[in-house]
Amino acid sequence: MAREHEGEYDGHGVSGQLERMLTADATIAWPQRIWSAIVIEMQLLLPLAAPAVIVYMLNNLLSLGTQVFSGHLGNLDLAASSLGNNGIQVFAYGLMLGMGSAVETLCGQAYGAHKYEMLGVYLQRSTVLLMATGIPLAVIYAFSRPLLILLGQSPEIAKAASIFVYGLIPQIFAYAANFPIQKFLQAQSIVMPSAFISAGTAVVHILLSWVAVFKMGLGLLGASLVLSLSWWIIVAAQFIYIVTSQRCRFTWTGFTWQAFAGLAEFFKLSSASAVMLCLETWYYQIMVLIAGLLPDPQLALDSLTVCMTIAGWAFMISVGFNAAASVRVGNELGAGHPKSAAFSVLVVTVLSLIISAIISAIMFCLRHHISYVFTEGETVAEAVAQLAPLLVATLVLNGIQPVLSGVAVGCGWQAFVAYVNVGCYYFVGLPLGILLGFKFDLGAKGIWGGMLGGTLMQTLILIWVTFRTDWSKEVEQATRRLDKWESRKQPLLSAQE
């Protein structure tokens, strides 16, 4: 049935046109072929990447808005929300996003191969696993105060941060539902509805946060509870769209018991994805925790909070391109288009790098002023200005590294990238950061600088591996992977029939 309706998905025809252009006869002038290929790729990439960037930036605006409201309660509240958001909440975000990238690989390649009915099965299977994963995470959240103290944080900051974290427990399960839904829609190049939903939720979130924090006086707990509520609004609205939209009628065919079949094998792929992205996401989270051990932890946390929040906001642009790269590569591999997959990697990487370079230049010019958005302290403003060069370097690297990680997800390389992340981040960057920060008394600058070195090494390795890839072999592997996962479904279908 799926192939009968493939004409309704315009991307497949344009994608085939791109593959034909890249394999055209050599008599066609090389500049003309490349320019035509770029135009075709942009037609496929920009309608996917632009809304994805908007979605991730608006979703990040939820956390950013919460931190801004918390920061205006006082410096202690800013440090507490930073520790809760970047030190605890990011833990769950990384794990859930990582496990969700398994469905990103499978949905992207299944859509490219026209096996549309499998997308709904993958969506439900992933949601079941992520909801189960959320239970132990909720326990960790509940014991966040003693855990933070055990990690060396000051009792005062740990107490305030734990209050903030308690309100984020419902957010864990919103993540568990949101990431599979998001990847399910992105694999079909359906991104604009999520952008509208995120935009509407952001407005509601700012209004509710203002009421909860300032009018009702609920402080940090009120701010985090509103954040959890906002994420559940996004989940509910996206699911309603999936169930009611004609665009998903072939990929969502209703709830099925197949979601509980083959969970062990699905968990293995999800675990590899989780390890890959968790090691990456937790890397800078660890930097925030280490900064809490410096002689003046509040100043270090406040200055790093401002810089990392800005980096996180800009990172959402790269994450949008990450999603676009993953979908484009996954679709092309599933469709059997090796040259299109390789060309898409090149175009999306260059475009993301250009945008990141522009943002870096703007942030450097505003380095003496950007902290006042978060707090009124002049001391923090000066500390942020001193960290600006490291912020700029991070923004530039974030223009490349997340996109290549998206390529890895599209190809199913999660296990390999996990090994690269371990070596570069935790055996190079982290020890170097601790050495510079404490041994050489460089403080937050030393910690960040050392860990930035690990990111640079990882980025260079990903560049080397990606551009040496045999894309024809990747097409063969994608075909074998889809055949394997579709076979998990057949016995249940036969039984039902």
Short mmCIF file of C-alpha atoms in Angstrom, two decimals:
data_model
loop_
_atom_site.label_atom_id
_atom_site.label_comp_id
_atom_site.label_asym_id
_atom_site.label_seq_id
_atom_site.Cartn_x
_atom_site.Cartn_y
_atom_site.Cartn_z
CA MET A 1 0.00 0.00 0.00
CA ALA A 2 2.82 2.42 0.87
CA ARG A 3 4.23 2.45 -2.66
CA GLU A 4 0.82 3.24 -4.10
CA HIS A 5 0.91 6.56 -2.30
CA GLU A 6 4.55 7.47 -2.66
CA GLY A 7 3.69 10.08 -5.26
CA GLU A 8 2.11 12.14 -2.50
CA TYR A 9 5.55 12.68 -0.98
CA ASP A 10 7.14 15.19 -3.33
CA GLY A 11 10.56 14.94 -1.72
CA HIS A 12 11.23 11.55 -3.28
CA GLY A 13 10.94 12.86 -6.83
CA VAL A 14 13.20 15.86 -6.19
CA SER A 15 15.68 13.59 -4.40
CA GLY A 16 15.86 11.31 -7.42
CA GLN A 17 16.44 14.36 -9.60
CA LEU A 18 19.40 15.33 -7.39
CA GLU A 19 20.94 11.85 -7.71
CA ARG A 20 20.58 12.00 -11.48
CA MET A 21 22.17 15.44 -11.58
CA LEU A 22 25.18 14.27 -9.55
CA THR A 23 25.65 11.25 -11.81
CA ALA A 24 25.04 13.18 -15.04
CA ASP A 25 27.20 12.76 -18.11
CA ALA A 26 30.58 14.45 -17.85
CA THR A 27 29.83 16.47 -20.99
CA ILE A 28 27.70 18.78 -18.84
CA ALA A 29 29.88 21.60 -17.52
CA TRP A 30 31.07 20.92 -13.96
CA PRO A 31 30.04 24.36 -12.58
CA GLN A 32 26.57 23.97 -14.06
CA ARG A 33 26.14 20.51 -12.52
CA ILE A 34 27.28 21.68 -9.09
CA TRP A 35 25.13 24.80 -9.14
CA SER A 36 22.06 22.82 -10.23
CA ALA A 37 22.75 20.25 -7.49
CA ILE A 38 23.06 23.01 -4.87
CA VAL A 39 19.73 24.50 -5.94
CA ILE A 40 18.02 21.11 -5.71
CA GLU A 41 19.61 20.36 -2.33
CA MET A 42 18.50 23.73 -0.97
CA GLN A 43 14.95 22.97 -2.10
CA LEU A 44 15.06 19.82 0.01
CA LEU A 45 17.15 21.14 2.91
CA LEU A 46 15.84 24.60 3.73
CA PRO A 47 12.14 23.70 4.13
CA LEU A 48 13.33 21.09 6.61
CA ALA A 49 16.19 22.93 8.35
CA ALA A 50 14.59 26.36 8.78
CA PRO A 51 11.49 25.16 10.69
CA ALA A 52 13.66 22.68 12.64
CA VAL A 53 15.92 25.53 13.75
CA ILE A 54 12.85 27.51 14.81
CA VAL A 55 11.49 24.54 16.76
CA TYR A 56 14.71 23.91 18.67
CA MET A 57 15.32 27.60 19.35
CA LEU A 58 11.79 28.12 20.62
CA ASN A 59 11.99 25.00 22.78
CA ASN A 60 15.28 26.25 24.15
CA LEU A 61 13.60 29.60 24.77
CA LEU A 62 11.44 27.83 27.33
CA SER A 63 14.48 26.98 29.47
CA LEU A 64 16.10 30.33 28.68
CA GLY A 65 12.99 32.22 29.77
CA THR A 66 12.82 30.19 32.96
CA GLN A 67 16.45 31.03 33.76
CA VAL A 68 15.91 34.72 33.05
CA PHE A 69 12.96 34.84 35.46
CA SER A 70 14.96 32.91 38.05
CA GLY A 71 17.97 35.19 37.62
CA HIS A 72 15.93 38.28 38.37
CA LEU A 73 14.97 36.77 41.71
CA GLY A 74 18.66 37.05 42.75
CA ASN A 75 22.15 35.74 42.04
CA LEU A 76 21.60 32.68 44.25
CA ASP A 77 18.46 31.80 42.31
CA LEU A 78 20.33 32.23 39.02
CA ALA A 79 23.10 29.91 40.23
CA ALA A 80 20.51 27.42 41.52
CA SER A 81 18.51 27.39 38.29
CA SER A 82 21.75 27.02 36.34
CA LEU A 83 22.82 24.05 38.42
CA GLY A 84 19.35 22.53 38.17
CA ASN A 85 18.97 23.23 34.46
CA ASN A 86 22.51 22.62 33.21
CA GLY A 87 23.63 20.21 35.92
CA ILE A 88 20.58 17.97 36.40
CA GLN A 89 17.96 18.64 33.73
CA VAL A 90 20.50 18.32 30.91
CA PHE A 91 21.27 14.84 32.26
CA ALA A 92 17.73 13.73 31.41
CA TYR A 93 17.66 15.74 28.18
CA GLY A 94 20.82 14.06 26.91
CA LEU A 95 19.63 10.58 27.81
CA MET A 96 16.17 11.00 26.30
CA LEU A 97 17.42 12.77 23.18
CA GLY A 98 20.07 10.08 22.74
CA MET A 99 17.64 7.19 23.02
CA GLY A 100 15.24 9.05 20.75
CA SER A 101 17.84 9.24 17.99
CA ALA A 102 17.44 5.49 17.40
CA VAL A 103 13.96 6.12 16.03
CA GLU A 104 15.49 8.99 14.01
CA THR A 105 17.79 6.55 12.21
CA LEU A 106 15.08 3.98 11.54
CA CYS A 107 12.29 6.41 10.62
CA GLY A 108 14.53 8.40 8.27
CA GLN A 109 15.71 5.33 6.38
CA ALA A 110 12.28 3.67 6.38
CA TYR A 111 10.71 6.80 4.91
CA GLY A 112 13.36 6.97 2.21
CA ALA A 113 12.65 3.30 1.39
CA HIS A 114 8.87 3.97 1.21
CA LYS A 115 8.14 1.67 4.18
CA TYR A 116 5.79 4.26 5.65
CA GLU A 117 3.75 2.00 7.92
CA MET A 118 6.86 1.18 9.97
CA LEU A 119 7.27 4.79 11.16
CA GLY A 120 4.28 4.56 13.51
CA VAL A 121 5.57 1.28 14.95
CA TYR A 122 9.03 2.79 15.58
CA LEU A 123 7.42 5.85 17.19
CA GLN A 124 5.45 3.80 19.69
CA ARG A 125 8.29 1.39 20.41
CA SER A 126 10.63 4.26 21.19
CA THR A 127 8.06 5.98 23.42
CA VAL A 128 7.59 2.81 25.48
CA LEU A 129 11.35 2.56 26.07
CA LEU A 130 11.77 6.24 26.93
CA MET A 131 8.86 6.24 29.38
CA ALA A 132 10.42 3.27 31.19
CA THR A 133 13.76 5.09 31.25
CA GLY A 134 12.06 8.10 32.83
CA ILE A 135 11.23 6.20 36.03
CA PRO A 136 14.81 5.87 37.38
CA LEU A 137 15.49 9.43 36.22
CA ALA A 138 12.60 10.66 38.36
CA VAL A 139 14.20 8.95 41.36
CA ILE A 140 17.49 10.75 40.64
CA TYR A 141 15.62 14.07 40.48
CA ALA A 142 13.96 13.34 43.83
CA PHE A 143 17.37 12.87 45.48
CA SER A 144 19.07 15.76 43.68
CA ARG A 145 19.96 17.68 46.86
CA PRO A 146 22.12 14.99 48.53
CA LEU A 147 23.59 14.08 45.14
CA LEU A 148 24.67 17.67 44.49
CA ILE A 149 26.20 17.92 47.96
CA LEU A 150 27.97 14.60 47.38
CA LEU A 151 29.42 16.07 44.19
CA GLY A 152 30.88 18.93 46.19
CA GLN A 153 28.33 21.69 45.63
CA SER A 154 27.68 24.16 48.43
CA PRO A 155 24.69 23.21 50.66
CA GLU A 156 23.02 26.57 50.03
CA ILE A 157 23.12 26.27 46.23
CA ALA A 158 22.25 22.54 46.37
CA LYS A 159 19.15 23.24 48.45
CA ALA A 160 17.89 25.95 46.11
CA ALA A 161 18.71 23.85 43.02
CA SER A 162 16.84 20.82 44.37
CA ILE A 163 13.67 22.90 44.79
CA PHE A 164 13.96 23.88 41.13
CA VAL A 165 14.59 20.27 40.07
CA TYR A 166 11.51 18.92 41.89
CA GLY A 167 9.33 20.91 39.53
CA LEU A 168 11.09 19.37 36.51
CA ILE A 169 10.06 15.76 37.28
CA PRO A 170 6.97 15.92 34.99
CA GLN A 171 9.24 17.27 32.25
CA ILE A 172 11.13 13.95 32.15
CA PHE A 173 8.10 12.12 30.80
CA ALA A 174 7.29 14.97 28.44
CA TYR A 175 10.75 14.43 26.96
CA ALA A 176 9.99 10.70 26.70
CA ALA A 177 6.97 11.42 24.53
CA ASN A 178 8.28 14.46 22.67
CA PHE A 179 11.53 13.19 21.16
CA PRO A 180 10.04 10.14 19.35
CA ILE A 181 7.16 12.30 18.09
CA GLN A 182 9.59 14.94 16.90
CA LYS A 183 11.78 12.45 15.04
CA PHE A 184 8.71 10.76 13.55
CA LEU A 185 7.57 14.07 12.04
CA GLN A 186 11.05 15.19 10.97
CA ALA A 187 11.66 11.94 9.07
CA GLN A 188 8.68 12.90 6.87
CA SER A 189 9.91 16.51 6.51
CA ILE A 190 6.92 17.66 8.55
CA VAL A 191 8.44 20.41 10.67
CA MET A 192 6.39 23.59 10.20
CA PRO A 193 3.46 22.43 12.41
CA SER A 194 5.92 21.83 15.26
CA ALA A 195 7.29 25.34 14.72
CA PHE A 196 3.83 26.88 15.09
CA ILE A 197 3.15 24.76 18.17
CA SER A 198 6.47 25.76 19.76
CA ALA A 199 5.88 29.43 18.98
CA GLY A 200 2.46 29.42 20.61
CA THR A 201 3.77 27.51 23.62
CA ALA A 202 6.66 29.96 24.07
CA VAL A 203 4.23 32.86 24.38
CA VAL A 204 2.10 30.95 26.89
CA HIS A 205 5.22 29.91 28.79
CA ILE A 206 6.50 33.48 29.25
CA LEU A 207 3.10 34.65 30.47
CA LEU A 208 2.62 31.74 32.89
CA SER A 209 6.19 32.09 34.21
CA TRP A 210 5.63 35.78 34.96
CA VAL A 211 2.40 34.97 36.80
CA ALA A 212 3.88 32.05 38.76
CA VAL A 213 7.16 33.72 39.76
CA PHE A 214 6.19 37.33 40.36
CA LYS A 215 2.42 37.46 40.86
CA MET A 216 1.90 34.24 42.77
CA GLY A 217 5.33 34.29 44.44
CA LEU A 218 6.05 30.62 43.75
CA GLY A 219 9.75 31.32 43.12
CA LEU A 220 12.01 28.61 41.71
CA LEU A 221 9.47 25.81 42.14
CA GLY A 222 6.83 27.76 40.24
CA ALA A 223 9.27 28.54 37.43
CA SER A 224 10.21 24.88 36.93
CA LEU A 225 6.62 23.63 37.18
CA VAL A 226 5.60 26.03 34.42
CA LEU A 227 8.49 24.72 32.32
CA SER A 228 7.24 21.14 32.74
CA LEU A 229 3.69 22.19 31.85
CA SER A 230 4.89 23.94 28.69
CA TRP A 231 6.65 20.80 27.46
CA TRP A 232 3.49 18.75 27.98
CA ILE A 233 1.52 21.31 25.95
CA ILE A 234 3.97 20.77 23.07
CA VAL A 235 3.62 16.98 23.33
CA ALA A 236 -0.19 17.07 23.39
CA ALA A 237 -0.45 19.48 20.46
CA GLN A 238 1.97 17.49 18.27
CA PHE A 239 0.22 14.20 18.98
CA ILE A 240 -3.16 15.72 18.12
CA TYR A 241 -1.64 16.87 14.83
CA ILE A 242 -0.35 13.36 14.05
CA VAL A 243 -3.71 11.72 14.76
CA THR A 244 -5.78 14.24 12.81
CA SER A 245 -3.48 15.21 9.92
CA GLN A 246 -3.92 13.72 6.47
CA ARG A 247 -0.14 13.98 5.97
CA CYS A 248 0.40 11.23 8.56
CA ARG A 249 -2.39 8.89 7.51
CA PHE A 250 0.00 6.35 5.99
CA THR A 251 2.67 6.58 8.70
CA TRP A 252 0.32 6.61 11.72
CA THR A 253 -2.27 3.86 11.58
CA GLY A 254 -3.18 3.79 15.27
CA PHE A 255 -1.88 2.16 18.43
CA THR A 256 -0.52 -1.36 18.10
CA TRP A 257 0.81 -4.13 20.33
CA GLN A 258 3.80 -4.26 17.99
CA ALA A 259 5.21 -1.41 20.08
CA PHE A 260 6.05 -4.02 22.72
CA ALA A 261 7.67 -6.47 20.27
CA GLY A 262 11.42 -6.67 19.80
CA LEU A 263 12.09 -4.22 22.63
CA ALA A 264 15.38 -5.88 23.57
CA GLU A 265 16.87 -5.39 20.12
CA PHE A 266 15.44 -1.90 19.87
CA PHE A 267 16.93 -1.10 23.27
CA LYS A 268 20.40 -2.02 22.01
CA LEU A 269 20.21 0.50 19.19
CA SER A 270 18.65 3.09 21.51
CA SER A 271 21.40 2.52 24.08
CA ALA A 272 24.13 3.12 21.51
CA SER A 273 22.36 6.33 20.50
CA ALA A 274 21.99 7.38 24.13
CA VAL A 275 25.64 6.78 24.93
CA MET A 276 26.71 8.81 21.89
CA LEU A 277 24.63 11.87 22.69
CA CYS A 278 24.80 11.60 26.48
CA LEU A 279 28.58 11.69 26.49
CA GLU A 280 28.31 14.78 24.31
CA THR A 281 25.52 16.52 26.24
CA TRP A 282 26.92 15.74 29.68
CA TYR A 283 30.36 17.01 28.71
CA TYR A 284 29.58 20.67 29.30
CA GLN A 285 27.23 19.76 32.14
CA ILE A 286 30.28 18.38 33.93
CA MET A 287 32.03 21.69 33.33
CA VAL A 288 29.24 23.46 35.22
CA LEU A 289 29.56 20.99 38.11
CA ILE A 290 33.34 21.41 38.22
CA ALA A 291 32.95 25.20 38.23
CA GLY A 292 31.00 24.82 41.46
CA LEU A 293 34.24 23.60 43.10
CA LEU A 294 36.19 26.80 42.29
CA PRO A 295 37.10 29.28 45.09
CA ASP A 296 34.25 31.66 44.11
CA PRO A 297 31.63 29.19 42.89
CA GLN A 298 28.74 31.65 42.61
CA LEU A 299 30.63 34.03 40.29
CA ALA A 300 31.97 31.11 38.25
CA LEU A 301 28.51 29.57 37.91
CA ASP A 302 26.87 32.89 37.07
CA SER A 303 29.38 33.79 34.34
CA LEU A 304 29.36 30.29 32.89
CA THR A 305 25.56 30.26 33.03
CA VAL A 306 25.36 33.35 30.85
CA CYS A 307 27.89 32.02 28.33
CA MET A 308 26.55 28.48 28.24
CA THR A 309 22.98 29.71 27.90
CA ILE A 310 24.00 31.79 24.88
CA ALA A 311 25.97 28.86 23.49
CA GLY A 312 22.98 26.64 24.12
CA TRP A 313 20.69 29.05 22.28
CA ALA A 314 23.05 29.21 19.28
CA PHE A 315 23.53 25.45 19.54
CA MET A 316 19.83 25.04 18.79
CA ILE A 317 20.51 26.41 15.31
CA SER A 318 23.09 23.70 14.77
CA VAL A 319 20.75 21.11 16.27
CA GLY A 320 18.17 22.15 13.70
CA PHE A 321 20.75 21.51 10.99
CA ASN A 322 21.63 18.29 12.84
CA ALA A 323 18.04 17.14 12.42
CA ALA A 324 18.01 18.23 8.80
CA ALA A 325 21.28 16.40 8.10
CA SER A 326 20.03 13.25 9.80
CA VAL A 327 16.76 13.26 7.85
CA ARG A 328 18.38 14.10 4.52
CA VAL A 329 21.11 11.46 4.88
CA GLY A 330 18.70 8.84 6.23
CA ASN A 331 16.17 9.48 3.46
CA GLU A 332 18.83 9.34 0.73
CA LEU A 333 20.39 6.15 2.07
CA GLY A 334 16.99 4.51 2.39
CA ALA A 335 16.16 5.58 -1.18
CA GLY A 336 19.48 4.15 -2.47
CA HIS A 337 21.06 7.51 -3.42
CA PRO A 338 24.70 7.48 -2.25
CA LYS A 339 25.86 10.57 -4.14
CA SER A 340 22.92 12.63 -2.91
CA ALA A 341 23.69 11.62 0.67
CA ALA A 342 27.32 12.69 0.36
CA PHE A 343 26.42 15.99 -1.33
CA SER A 344 23.81 16.77 1.32
CA VAL A 345 26.46 16.35 4.04
CA LEU A 346 28.71 18.88 2.35
CA VAL A 347 26.00 21.49 1.77
CA VAL A 348 24.46 21.35 5.24
CA THR A 349 27.86 21.50 6.96
CA VAL A 350 29.02 24.57 5.02
CA LEU A 351 25.71 26.37 5.51
CA SER A 352 25.66 25.71 9.27
CA LEU A 353 29.27 26.87 9.62
CA ILE A 354 28.57 30.16 7.83
CA ILE A 355 25.60 30.93 10.08
CA SER A 356 27.57 30.05 13.23
CA ALA A 357 30.45 32.30 12.18
CA ILE A 358 28.06 35.24 11.80
CA ILE A 359 26.55 34.63 15.24
CA SER A 360 30.04 34.35 16.76
CA ALA A 361 31.01 37.77 15.40
CA ILE A 362 27.85 39.35 16.80
CA MET A 363 28.32 37.81 20.25
CA PHE A 364 31.94 38.97 20.42
CA CYS A 365 30.93 42.55 19.62
CA LEU A 366 28.29 42.42 22.40
CA ARG A 367 30.50 40.66 24.96
CA HIS A 368 30.38 43.52 27.50
CA HIS A 369 26.59 43.79 27.43
CA ILE A 370 25.05 40.33 27.00
CA SER A 371 25.13 39.39 30.70
CA TYR A 372 22.67 42.16 31.63
CA VAL A 373 19.90 40.17 30.00
CA PHE A 374 20.29 37.63 32.81
CA THR A 375 21.48 39.60 35.83
CA GLU A 376 22.37 43.17 36.80
CA GLY A 377 25.74 42.46 38.42
CA GLU A 378 28.74 44.31 36.96
CA THR A 379 31.14 41.68 38.30
CA VAL A 380 29.34 38.99 36.32
CA ALA A 381 29.40 41.22 33.21
CA GLU A 382 33.19 41.54 33.42
CA ALA A 383 33.62 37.80 33.95
CA VAL A 384 31.45 37.08 30.92
CA ALA A 385 33.49 39.48 28.78
CA GLN A 386 36.66 37.60 29.74
CA LEU A 387 35.06 34.31 28.67
CA ALA A 388 33.91 35.74 25.32
CA PRO A 389 36.82 34.36 23.21
CA LEU A 390 36.04 30.85 24.44
CA LEU A 391 32.36 31.43 23.74
CA VAL A 392 33.18 32.46 20.17
CA ALA A 393 35.34 29.38 19.62
CA THR A 394 32.57 27.16 20.98
CA LEU A 395 30.00 28.74 18.67
CA VAL A 396 32.20 28.14 15.62
CA LEU A 397 32.80 24.48 16.50
CA ASN A 398 29.10 24.06 17.19
CA GLY A 399 28.50 25.04 13.58
CA ILE A 400 30.23 21.84 12.44
CA GLN A 401 30.16 19.18 15.14
CA PRO A 402 26.38 18.78 15.68
CA VAL A 403 25.78 18.56 11.94
CA LEU A 404 28.29 15.74 11.61
CA SER A 405 26.65 14.03 14.59
CA GLY A 406 23.38 14.27 12.66
CA VAL A 407 25.07 12.57 9.73
CA ALA A 408 26.22 9.83 12.11
CA VAL A 409 22.65 9.32 13.31
CA GLY A 410 21.34 9.22 9.74
CA CYS A 411 23.87 6.51 8.93
CA GLY A 412 23.49 4.59 12.20
CA TRP A 413 27.08 5.19 13.37
CA GLN A 414 26.11 5.89 16.98
CA ALA A 415 28.34 3.22 18.52
CA PHE A 416 31.44 4.45 16.69
CA VAL A 417 30.83 8.08 17.64
CA ALA A 418 30.34 7.01 21.25
CA TYR A 419 33.92 5.67 21.32
CA VAL A 420 35.19 8.89 19.75
CA ASN A 421 33.34 10.95 22.35
CA VAL A 422 34.77 8.95 25.23
CA GLY A 423 38.32 9.38 24.01
CA CYS A 424 38.18 13.05 23.04
CA TYR A 425 35.94 14.34 25.79
CA TYR A 426 36.79 12.30 28.86
CA PHE A 427 40.39 11.24 28.27
CA VAL A 428 41.58 14.50 26.70
CA GLY A 429 39.25 17.47 27.21
CA LEU A 430 38.09 16.89 30.78
CA PRO A 431 41.53 16.15 32.32
CA LEU A 432 43.00 19.10 30.41
CA GLY A 433 40.25 21.39 31.67
CA ILE A 434 40.77 20.33 35.28
CA LEU A 435 44.53 20.78 34.90
CA LEU A 436 44.21 24.30 33.48
CA GLY A 437 41.43 25.34 35.82
CA PHE A 438 42.92 24.20 39.12
CA LYS A 439 46.63 23.44 38.66
CA PHE A 440 47.32 26.59 36.62
CA ASP A 441 44.69 28.67 38.48
CA LEU A 442 42.90 29.72 35.29
CA GLY A 443 39.50 29.09 36.88
CA ALA A 444 36.46 28.91 34.63
CA LYS A 445 38.52 29.95 31.58
CA GLY A 446 40.91 27.04 32.11
CA ILE A 447 38.12 24.50 32.56
CA TRP A 448 36.32 25.67 29.47
CA GLY A 449 39.48 26.01 27.38
CA GLY A 450 40.64 22.49 28.14
CA MET A 451 37.27 20.96 27.41
CA LEU A 452 37.06 22.98 24.20
CA GLY A 453 40.24 21.19 23.10
CA GLY A 454 38.44 17.86 23.41
CA THR A 455 35.57 19.16 21.27
CA LEU A 456 38.03 20.31 18.61
CA MET A 457 39.67 16.87 18.48
CA GLN A 458 36.28 15.16 18.20
CA THR A 459 35.19 17.51 15.41
CA LEU A 460 38.35 16.87 13.39
CA ILE A 461 37.88 13.10 13.70
CA LEU A 462 34.25 13.32 12.57
CA ILE A 463 35.28 15.45 9.57
CA TRP A 464 37.94 12.92 8.59
CA VAL A 465 35.62 9.92 8.93
CA THR A 466 32.61 11.54 7.25
CA PHE A 467 34.42 12.67 4.15
CA ARG A 468 36.16 9.31 3.71
CA THR A 469 32.89 7.38 3.84
CA ASP A 470 31.96 4.92 1.09
CA TRP A 471 28.34 6.00 0.64
CA SER A 472 27.48 3.06 -1.61
CA LYS A 473 28.30 0.71 1.27
CA GLU A 474 26.18 2.86 3.59
CA VAL A 475 23.23 2.35 1.24
CA GLU A 476 23.72 -1.43 1.44
CA GLN A 477 23.90 -1.32 5.25
CA ALA A 478 20.74 0.80 5.44
CA THR A 479 18.90 -1.76 3.31
CA ARG A 480 20.00 -4.62 5.55
CA ARG A 481 19.03 -2.69 8.68
CA LEU A 482 15.53 -1.94 7.42
CA ASP A 483 14.99 -5.55 6.32
CA LYS A 484 16.04 -6.71 9.78
CA TRP A 485 13.71 -4.35 11.63
CA GLU A 486 10.77 -4.95 9.31
CA SER A 487 11.15 -8.68 9.90
CA ARG A 488 10.52 -8.00 13.60
CA LYS A 489 7.04 -6.93 12.58
CA GLN A 490 5.94 -9.70 10.21
CA PRO A 491 4.98 -12.46 12.69
CA LEU A 492 2.64 -10.10 14.53
CA LEU A 493 1.02 -8.96 11.29
CA SER A 494 0.52 -12.55 10.17
CA ALA A 495 -1.09 -13.43 13.47
CA GLN A 496 -3.48 -10.52 13.21
CA GLU A 497 -4.42 -11.33 9.64
#
